[in-house]
PDB file of C-alpha atoms in Angstrom:
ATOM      1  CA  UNK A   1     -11.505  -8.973  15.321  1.00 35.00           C
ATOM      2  CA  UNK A   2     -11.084 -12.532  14.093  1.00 32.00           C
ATOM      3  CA  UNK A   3      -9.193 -14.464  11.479  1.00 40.00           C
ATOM      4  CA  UNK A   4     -12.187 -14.146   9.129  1.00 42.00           C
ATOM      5  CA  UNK A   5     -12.451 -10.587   9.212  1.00 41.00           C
ATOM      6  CA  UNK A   6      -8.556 -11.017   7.245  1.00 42.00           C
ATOM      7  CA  UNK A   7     -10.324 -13.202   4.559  1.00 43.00           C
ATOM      8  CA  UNK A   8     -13.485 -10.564   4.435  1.00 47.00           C
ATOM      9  CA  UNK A   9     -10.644  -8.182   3.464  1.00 44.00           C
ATOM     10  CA  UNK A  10      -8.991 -10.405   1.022  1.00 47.00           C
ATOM     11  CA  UNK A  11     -12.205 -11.721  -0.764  1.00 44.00           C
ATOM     12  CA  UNK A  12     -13.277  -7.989  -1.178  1.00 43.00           C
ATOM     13  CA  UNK A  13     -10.127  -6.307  -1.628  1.00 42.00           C
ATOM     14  CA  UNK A  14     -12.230  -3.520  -0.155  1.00 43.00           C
ATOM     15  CA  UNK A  15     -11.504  -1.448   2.945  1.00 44.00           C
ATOM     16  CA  UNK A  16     -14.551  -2.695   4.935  1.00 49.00           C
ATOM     17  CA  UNK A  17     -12.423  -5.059   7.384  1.00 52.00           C
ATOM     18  CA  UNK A  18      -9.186  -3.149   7.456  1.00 59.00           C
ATOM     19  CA  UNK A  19      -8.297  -1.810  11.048  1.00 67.00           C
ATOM     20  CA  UNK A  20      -8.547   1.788  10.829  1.00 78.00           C
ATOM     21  CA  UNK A  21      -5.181   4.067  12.207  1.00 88.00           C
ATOM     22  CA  UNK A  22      -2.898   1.259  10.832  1.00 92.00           C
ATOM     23  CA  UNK A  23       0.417   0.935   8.793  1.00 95.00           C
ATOM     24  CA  UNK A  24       0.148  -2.109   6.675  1.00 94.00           C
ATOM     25  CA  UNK A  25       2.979  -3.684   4.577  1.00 96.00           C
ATOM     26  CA  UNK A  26       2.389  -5.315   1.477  1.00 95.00           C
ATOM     27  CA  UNK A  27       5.327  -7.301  -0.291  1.00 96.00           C
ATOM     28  CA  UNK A  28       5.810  -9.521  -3.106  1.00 95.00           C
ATOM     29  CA  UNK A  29       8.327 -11.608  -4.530  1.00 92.00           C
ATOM     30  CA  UNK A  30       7.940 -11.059  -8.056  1.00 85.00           C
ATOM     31  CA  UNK A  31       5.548  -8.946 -10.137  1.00 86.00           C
ATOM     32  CA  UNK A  32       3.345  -6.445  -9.685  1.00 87.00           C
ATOM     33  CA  UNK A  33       0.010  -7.891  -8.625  1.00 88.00           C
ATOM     34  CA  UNK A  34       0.429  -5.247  -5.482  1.00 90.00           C
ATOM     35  CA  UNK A  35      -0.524  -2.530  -7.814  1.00 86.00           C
ATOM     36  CA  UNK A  36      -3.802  -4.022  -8.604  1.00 83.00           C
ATOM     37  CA  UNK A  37      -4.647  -4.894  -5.014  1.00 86.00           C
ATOM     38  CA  UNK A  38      -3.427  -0.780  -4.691  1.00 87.00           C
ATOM     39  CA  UNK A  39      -5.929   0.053  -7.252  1.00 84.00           C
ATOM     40  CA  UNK A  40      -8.985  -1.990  -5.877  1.00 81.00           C
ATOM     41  CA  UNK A  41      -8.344  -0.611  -2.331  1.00 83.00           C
ATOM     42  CA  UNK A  42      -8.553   2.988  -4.019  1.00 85.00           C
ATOM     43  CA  UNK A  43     -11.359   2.691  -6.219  1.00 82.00           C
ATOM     44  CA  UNK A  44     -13.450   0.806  -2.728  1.00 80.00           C
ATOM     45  CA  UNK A  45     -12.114   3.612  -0.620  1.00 84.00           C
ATOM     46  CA  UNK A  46     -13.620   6.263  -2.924  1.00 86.00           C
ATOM     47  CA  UNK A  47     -16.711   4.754  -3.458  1.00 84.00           C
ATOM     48  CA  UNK A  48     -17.175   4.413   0.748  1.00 84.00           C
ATOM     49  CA  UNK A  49     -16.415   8.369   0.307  1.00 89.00           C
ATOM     50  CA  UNK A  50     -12.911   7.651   2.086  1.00 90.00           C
ATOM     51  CA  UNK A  51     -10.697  10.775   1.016  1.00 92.00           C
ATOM     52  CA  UNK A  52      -7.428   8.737  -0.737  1.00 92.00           C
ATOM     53  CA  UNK A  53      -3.685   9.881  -1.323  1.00 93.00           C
ATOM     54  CA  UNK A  54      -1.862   7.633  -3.781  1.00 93.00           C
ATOM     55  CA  UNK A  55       1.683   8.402  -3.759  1.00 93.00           C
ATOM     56  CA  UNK A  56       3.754   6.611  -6.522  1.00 93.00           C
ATOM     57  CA  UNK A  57       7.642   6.489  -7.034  1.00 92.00           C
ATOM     58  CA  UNK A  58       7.540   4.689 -10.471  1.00 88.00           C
ATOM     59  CA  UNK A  59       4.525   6.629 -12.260  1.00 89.00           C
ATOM     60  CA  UNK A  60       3.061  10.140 -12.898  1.00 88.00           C
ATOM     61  CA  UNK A  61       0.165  11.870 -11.659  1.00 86.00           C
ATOM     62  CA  UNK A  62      -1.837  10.927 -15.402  1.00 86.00           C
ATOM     63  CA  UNK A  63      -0.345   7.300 -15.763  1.00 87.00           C
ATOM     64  CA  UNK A  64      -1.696   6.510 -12.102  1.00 84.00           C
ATOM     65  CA  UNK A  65      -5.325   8.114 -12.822  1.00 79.00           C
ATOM     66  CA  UNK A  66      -5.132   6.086 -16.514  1.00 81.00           C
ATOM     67  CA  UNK A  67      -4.619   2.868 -14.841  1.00 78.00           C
ATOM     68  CA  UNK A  68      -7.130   3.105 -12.301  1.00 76.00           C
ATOM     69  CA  UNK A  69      -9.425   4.145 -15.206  1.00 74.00           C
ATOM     70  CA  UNK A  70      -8.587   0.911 -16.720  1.00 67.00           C
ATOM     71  CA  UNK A  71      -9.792  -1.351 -14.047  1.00 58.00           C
ATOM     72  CA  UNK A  72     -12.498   0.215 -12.521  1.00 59.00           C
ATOM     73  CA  UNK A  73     -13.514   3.780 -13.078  1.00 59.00           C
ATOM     74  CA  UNK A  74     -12.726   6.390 -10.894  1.00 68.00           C
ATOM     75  CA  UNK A  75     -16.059   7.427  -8.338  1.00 71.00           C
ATOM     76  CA  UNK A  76     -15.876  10.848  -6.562  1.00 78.00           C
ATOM     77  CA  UNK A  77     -12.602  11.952  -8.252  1.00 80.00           C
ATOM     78  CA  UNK A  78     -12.479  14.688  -6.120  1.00 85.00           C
ATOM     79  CA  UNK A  79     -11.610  12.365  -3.523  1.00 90.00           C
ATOM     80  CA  UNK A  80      -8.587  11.482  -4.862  1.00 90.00           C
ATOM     81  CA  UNK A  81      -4.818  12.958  -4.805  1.00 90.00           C
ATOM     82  CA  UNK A  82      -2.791  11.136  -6.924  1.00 90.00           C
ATOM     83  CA  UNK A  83       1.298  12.984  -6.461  1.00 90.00           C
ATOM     84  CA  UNK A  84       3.430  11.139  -9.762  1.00 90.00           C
ATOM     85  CA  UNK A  85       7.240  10.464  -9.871  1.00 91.00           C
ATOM     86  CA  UNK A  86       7.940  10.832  -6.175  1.00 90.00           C
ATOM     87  CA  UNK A  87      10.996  10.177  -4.986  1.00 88.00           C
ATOM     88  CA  UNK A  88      11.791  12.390  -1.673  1.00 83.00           C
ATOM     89  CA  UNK A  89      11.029  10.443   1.552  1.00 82.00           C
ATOM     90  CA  UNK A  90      12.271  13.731   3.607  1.00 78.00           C
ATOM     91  CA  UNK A  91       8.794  15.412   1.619  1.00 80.00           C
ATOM     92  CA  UNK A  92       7.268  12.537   2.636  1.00 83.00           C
ATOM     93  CA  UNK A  93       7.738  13.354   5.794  1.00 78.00           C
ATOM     94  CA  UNK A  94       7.458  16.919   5.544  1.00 75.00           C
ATOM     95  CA  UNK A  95       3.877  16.039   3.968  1.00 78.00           C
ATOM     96  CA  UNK A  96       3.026  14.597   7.128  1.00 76.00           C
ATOM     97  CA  UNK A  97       3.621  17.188   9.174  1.00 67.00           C
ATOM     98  CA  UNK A  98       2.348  20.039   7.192  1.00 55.00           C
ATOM     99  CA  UNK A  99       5.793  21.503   7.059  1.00 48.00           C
ATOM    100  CA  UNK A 100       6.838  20.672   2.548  1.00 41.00           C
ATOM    101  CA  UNK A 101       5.760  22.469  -0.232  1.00 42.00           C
ATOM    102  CA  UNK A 102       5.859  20.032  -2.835  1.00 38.00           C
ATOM    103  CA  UNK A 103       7.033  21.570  -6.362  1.00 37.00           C
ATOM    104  CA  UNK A 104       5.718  21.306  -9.641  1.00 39.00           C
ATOM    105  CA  UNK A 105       7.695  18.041 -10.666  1.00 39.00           C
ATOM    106  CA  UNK A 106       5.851  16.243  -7.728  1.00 42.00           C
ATOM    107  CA  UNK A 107       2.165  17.387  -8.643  1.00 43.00           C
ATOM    108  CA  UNK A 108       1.783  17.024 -12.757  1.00 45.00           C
ATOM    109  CA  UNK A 109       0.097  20.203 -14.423  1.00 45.00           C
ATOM    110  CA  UNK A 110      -0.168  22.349 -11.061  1.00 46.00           C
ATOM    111  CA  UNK A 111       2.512  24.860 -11.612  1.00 41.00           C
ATOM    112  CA  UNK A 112       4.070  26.498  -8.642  1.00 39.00           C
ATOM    113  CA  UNK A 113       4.168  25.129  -5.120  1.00 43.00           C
ATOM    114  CA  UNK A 114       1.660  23.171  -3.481  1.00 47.00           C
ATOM    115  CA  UNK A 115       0.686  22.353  -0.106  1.00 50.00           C
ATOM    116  CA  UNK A 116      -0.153  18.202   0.082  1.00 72.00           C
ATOM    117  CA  UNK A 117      -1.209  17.287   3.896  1.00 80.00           C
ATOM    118  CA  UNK A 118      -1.760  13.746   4.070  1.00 85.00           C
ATOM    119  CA  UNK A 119      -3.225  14.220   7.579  1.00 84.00           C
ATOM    120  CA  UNK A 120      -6.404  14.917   5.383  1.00 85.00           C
ATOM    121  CA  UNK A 121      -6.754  11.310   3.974  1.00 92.00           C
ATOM    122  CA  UNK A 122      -8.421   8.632   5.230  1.00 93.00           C
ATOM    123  CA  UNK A 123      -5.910   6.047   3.347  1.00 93.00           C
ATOM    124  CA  UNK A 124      -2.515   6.819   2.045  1.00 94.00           C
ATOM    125  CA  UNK A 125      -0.659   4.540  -0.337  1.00 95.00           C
ATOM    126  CA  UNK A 126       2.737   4.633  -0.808  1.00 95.00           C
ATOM    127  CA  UNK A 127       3.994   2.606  -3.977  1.00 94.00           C
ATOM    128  CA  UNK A 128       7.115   1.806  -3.981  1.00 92.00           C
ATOM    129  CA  UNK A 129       7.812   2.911  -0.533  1.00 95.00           C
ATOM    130  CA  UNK A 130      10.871   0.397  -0.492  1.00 94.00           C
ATOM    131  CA  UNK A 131      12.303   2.435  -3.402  1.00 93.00           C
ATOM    132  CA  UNK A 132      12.516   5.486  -1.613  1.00 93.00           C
ATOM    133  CA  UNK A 133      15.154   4.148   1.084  1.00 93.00           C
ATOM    134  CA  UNK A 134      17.348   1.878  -1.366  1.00 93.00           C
ATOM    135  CA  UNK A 135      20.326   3.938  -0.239  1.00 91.00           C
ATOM    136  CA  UNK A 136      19.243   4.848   3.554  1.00 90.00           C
ATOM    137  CA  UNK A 137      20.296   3.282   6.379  1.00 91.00           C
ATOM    138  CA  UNK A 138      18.142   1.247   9.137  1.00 92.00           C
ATOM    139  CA  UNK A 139      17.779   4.344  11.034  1.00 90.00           C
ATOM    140  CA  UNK A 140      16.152   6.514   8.812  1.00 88.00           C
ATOM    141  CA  UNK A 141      14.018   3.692   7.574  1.00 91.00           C
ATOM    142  CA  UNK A 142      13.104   2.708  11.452  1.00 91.00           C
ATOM    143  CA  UNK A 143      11.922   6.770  12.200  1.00 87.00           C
ATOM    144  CA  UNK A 144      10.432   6.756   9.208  1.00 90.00           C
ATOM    145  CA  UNK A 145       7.684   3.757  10.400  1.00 93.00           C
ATOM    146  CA  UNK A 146       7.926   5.324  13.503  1.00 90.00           C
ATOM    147  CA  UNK A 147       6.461   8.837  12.199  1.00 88.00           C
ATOM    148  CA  UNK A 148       4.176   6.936  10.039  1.00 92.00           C
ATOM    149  CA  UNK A 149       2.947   4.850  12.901  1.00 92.00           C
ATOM    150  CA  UNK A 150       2.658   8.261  14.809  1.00 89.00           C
ATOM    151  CA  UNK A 151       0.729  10.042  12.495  1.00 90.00           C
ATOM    152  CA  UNK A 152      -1.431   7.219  11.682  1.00 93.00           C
ATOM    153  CA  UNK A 153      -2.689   6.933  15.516  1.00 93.00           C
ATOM    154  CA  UNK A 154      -3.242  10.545  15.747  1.00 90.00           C
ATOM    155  CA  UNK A 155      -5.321  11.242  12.525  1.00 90.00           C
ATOM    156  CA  UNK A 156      -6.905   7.864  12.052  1.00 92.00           C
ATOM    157  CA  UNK A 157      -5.392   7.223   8.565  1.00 93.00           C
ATOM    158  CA  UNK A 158      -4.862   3.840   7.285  1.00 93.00           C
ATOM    159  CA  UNK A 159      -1.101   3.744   5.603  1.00 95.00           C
ATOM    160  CA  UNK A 160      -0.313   0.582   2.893  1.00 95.00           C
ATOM    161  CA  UNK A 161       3.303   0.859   2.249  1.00 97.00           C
ATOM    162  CA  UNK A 162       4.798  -1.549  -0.905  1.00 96.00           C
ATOM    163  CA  UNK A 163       7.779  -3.403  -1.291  1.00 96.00           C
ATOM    164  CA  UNK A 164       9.535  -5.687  -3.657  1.00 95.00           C
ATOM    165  CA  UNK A 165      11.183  -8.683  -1.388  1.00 95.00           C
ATOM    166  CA  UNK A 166      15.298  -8.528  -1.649  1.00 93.00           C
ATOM    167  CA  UNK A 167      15.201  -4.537  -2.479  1.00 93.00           C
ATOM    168  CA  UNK A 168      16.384  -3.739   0.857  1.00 95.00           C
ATOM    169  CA  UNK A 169      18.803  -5.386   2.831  1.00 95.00           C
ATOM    170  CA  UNK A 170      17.649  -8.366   5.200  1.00 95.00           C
ATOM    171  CA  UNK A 171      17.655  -6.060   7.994  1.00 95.00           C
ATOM    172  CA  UNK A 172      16.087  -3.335   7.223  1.00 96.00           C
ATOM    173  CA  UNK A 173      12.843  -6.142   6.100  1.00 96.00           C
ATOM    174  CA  UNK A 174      13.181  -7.294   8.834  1.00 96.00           C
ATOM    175  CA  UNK A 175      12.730  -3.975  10.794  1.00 96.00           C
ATOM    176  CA  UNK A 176      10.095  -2.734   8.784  1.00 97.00           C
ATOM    177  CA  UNK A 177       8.064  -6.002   9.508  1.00 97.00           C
ATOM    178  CA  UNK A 178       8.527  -6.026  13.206  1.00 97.00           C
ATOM    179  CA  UNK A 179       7.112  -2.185  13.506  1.00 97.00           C
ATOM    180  CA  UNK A 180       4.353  -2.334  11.146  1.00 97.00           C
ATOM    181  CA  UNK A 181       0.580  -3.690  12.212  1.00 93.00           C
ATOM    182  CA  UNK A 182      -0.108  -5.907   9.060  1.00 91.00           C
ATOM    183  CA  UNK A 183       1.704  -7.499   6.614  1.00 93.00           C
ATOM    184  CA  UNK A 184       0.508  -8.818   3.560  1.00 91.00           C
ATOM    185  CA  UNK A 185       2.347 -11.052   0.845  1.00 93.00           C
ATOM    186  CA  UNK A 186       1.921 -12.036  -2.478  1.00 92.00           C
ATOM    187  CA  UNK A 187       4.426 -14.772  -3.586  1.00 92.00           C
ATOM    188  CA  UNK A 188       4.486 -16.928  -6.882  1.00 88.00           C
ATOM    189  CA  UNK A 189       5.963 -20.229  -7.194  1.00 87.00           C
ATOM    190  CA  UNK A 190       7.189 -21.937  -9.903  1.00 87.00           C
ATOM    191  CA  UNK A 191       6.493 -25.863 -10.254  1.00 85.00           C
ATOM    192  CA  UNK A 192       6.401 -28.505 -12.972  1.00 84.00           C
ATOM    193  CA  UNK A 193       5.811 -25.622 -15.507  1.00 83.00           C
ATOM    194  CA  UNK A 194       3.242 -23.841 -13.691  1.00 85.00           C
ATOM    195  CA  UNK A 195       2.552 -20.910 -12.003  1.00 84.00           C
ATOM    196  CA  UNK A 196       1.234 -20.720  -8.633  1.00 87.00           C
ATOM    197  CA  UNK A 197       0.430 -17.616  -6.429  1.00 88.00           C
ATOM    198  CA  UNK A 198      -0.819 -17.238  -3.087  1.00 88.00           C
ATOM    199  CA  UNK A 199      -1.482 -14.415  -0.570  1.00 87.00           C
ATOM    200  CA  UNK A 200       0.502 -14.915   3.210  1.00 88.00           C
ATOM    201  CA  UNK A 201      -0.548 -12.889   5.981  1.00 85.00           C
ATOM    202  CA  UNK A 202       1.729 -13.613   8.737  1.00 89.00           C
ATOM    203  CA  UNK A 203       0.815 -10.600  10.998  1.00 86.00           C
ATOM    204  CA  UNK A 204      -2.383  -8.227  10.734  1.00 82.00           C
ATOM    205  CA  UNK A 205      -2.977  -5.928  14.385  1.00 82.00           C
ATOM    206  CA  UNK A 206      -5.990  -8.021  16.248  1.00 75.00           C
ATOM    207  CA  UNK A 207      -6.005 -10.679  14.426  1.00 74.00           C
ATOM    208  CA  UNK A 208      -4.922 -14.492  14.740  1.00 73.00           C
ATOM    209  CA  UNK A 209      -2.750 -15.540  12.184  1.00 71.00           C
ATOM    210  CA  UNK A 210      -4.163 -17.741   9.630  1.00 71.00           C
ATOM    211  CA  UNK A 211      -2.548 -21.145   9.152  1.00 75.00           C
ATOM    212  CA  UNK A 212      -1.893 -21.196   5.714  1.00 77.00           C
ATOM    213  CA  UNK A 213      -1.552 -19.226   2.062  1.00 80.00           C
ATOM    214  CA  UNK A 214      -4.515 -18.271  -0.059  1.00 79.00           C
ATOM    215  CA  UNK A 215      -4.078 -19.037  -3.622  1.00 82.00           C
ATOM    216  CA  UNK A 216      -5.440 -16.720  -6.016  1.00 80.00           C
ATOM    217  CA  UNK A 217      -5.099 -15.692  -9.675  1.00 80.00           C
ATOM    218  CA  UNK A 218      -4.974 -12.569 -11.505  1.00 77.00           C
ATOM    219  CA  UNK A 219      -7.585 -11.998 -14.208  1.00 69.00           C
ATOM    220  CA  UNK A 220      -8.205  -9.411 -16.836  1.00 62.00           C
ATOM    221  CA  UNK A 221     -10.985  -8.424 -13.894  1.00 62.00           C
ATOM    222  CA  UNK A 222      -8.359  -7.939 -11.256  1.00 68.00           C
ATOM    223  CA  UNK A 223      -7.483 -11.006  -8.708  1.00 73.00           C
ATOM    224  CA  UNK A 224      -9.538 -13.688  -8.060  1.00 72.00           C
ATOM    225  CA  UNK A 225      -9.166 -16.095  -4.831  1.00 69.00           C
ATOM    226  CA  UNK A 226      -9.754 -19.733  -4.542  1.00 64.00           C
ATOM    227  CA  UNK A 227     -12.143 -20.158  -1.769  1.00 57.00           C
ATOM    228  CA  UNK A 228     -11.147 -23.721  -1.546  1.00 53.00           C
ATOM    229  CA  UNK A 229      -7.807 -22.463  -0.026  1.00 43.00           C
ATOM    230  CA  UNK A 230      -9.291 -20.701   2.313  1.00 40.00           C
ATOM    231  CA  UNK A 231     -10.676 -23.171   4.305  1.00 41.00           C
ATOM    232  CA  UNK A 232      -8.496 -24.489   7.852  1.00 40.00           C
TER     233      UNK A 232
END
């Protein structure tokens, strides 16, 4: 795999190019574009017949399956688990390993106890995974990427974990960085009055790093790159 085969994966936001059995980060400064790239890699996933989990710790099972609707409708539902308002990384966890039954507060109108093995997906997103270790320490955060990692290798799942920059301490970035295959960035800056955005991807697993930021923009159709950036 090549530095193009990145770009192939950024100009489709599809899951074509994406090393399979990976963890992936995916950061950004400000905003929520990450969501949107979230919701493209999910609706790409299902149409490829790729079996999905999309955990979320800021929205519930309908809100996430609303939202998707809005940008691109939903192909072979039945594909997807969405789990709403999660906020246990020990379930997490215990998801992986076929060991939690999740209850009713993690799985919308399902009453009762559910058993949610994530070893079944081909992708799992976890947004905001940042937000689920605000008050851990490094150590919990570190065997957490660890058992991800783990699991990842040994079921072939693709894992794209999201963060807000400056949530966790400098560290514990830091940590999570180093352990993970891929990391992706989306950062905004702010000159003369305007807005600019680009997409940094300073380490993705058998791939050479590519020498500079992609600028994009986000559009009522999703986010749009500027293949002029692109070029080295």
């Amino acid at each position: 795999m090549i530095t193009f085969r990145v770009l192939m994966v950024l100009t489709s936001f599809g899951l074509k190019n994406v090393p399979s059995n990976v963890v992936l980060l995916v950061e950004e400064d400000i905003g929520d574009v990450k969501s949107v790239f979230f919701r493209k890699i999910t609706s790409d996933a299902l149409r490829s017949g790729k079996k999905v989990f999309y955990i979320s710790t800021r929205n519930s099972e309908n809100d996430l399956k609303e939202e998707m609707n809005k940008f691109d409708s939903i192909t072979k539902p039945e594909l997807l688990t969405a789990i709403g308002n999660f906020s246990d990384h020990i379930a997490l966890l215990d998801m992986c390993y076929k060991r939690h039954r999740l209850y009713s507060r993690l799985h919308g109108e399902n009453n009762g106890s559910l058993l949610h093995n994530i070893s079944e997906a081909d992708v799992c997103i976890i947004d905001m995974f940042a937000a689920l270790f605000v008050h851990e320490d490094t150590e919990v955060i570190s065997e957490t990427i660890e058992a991800l990692i783990s699991i990842s290798r040994k079921e072939n799942i693709t894992f794209l974990l999201s963060a807000d920059m400056g949530i966790l301490p400098e560290r514990a970035e830091k940590i999570i960085r180093s352990m993970v295959d891929g990391v992706i960035q989306f950062r905004t800056e702010y000159i003369a009055g305007k807005i600019n955005r680009y997409i940094n991807i300073p380490k993705m697993k058998g791939s050479i790093p590519l020498n500079k930021m992609i600028a994009y923009n986000v559009t009522s159709q999703g986010i749009t790159m500027d293949m002029r950036e692109r070029v080295g």
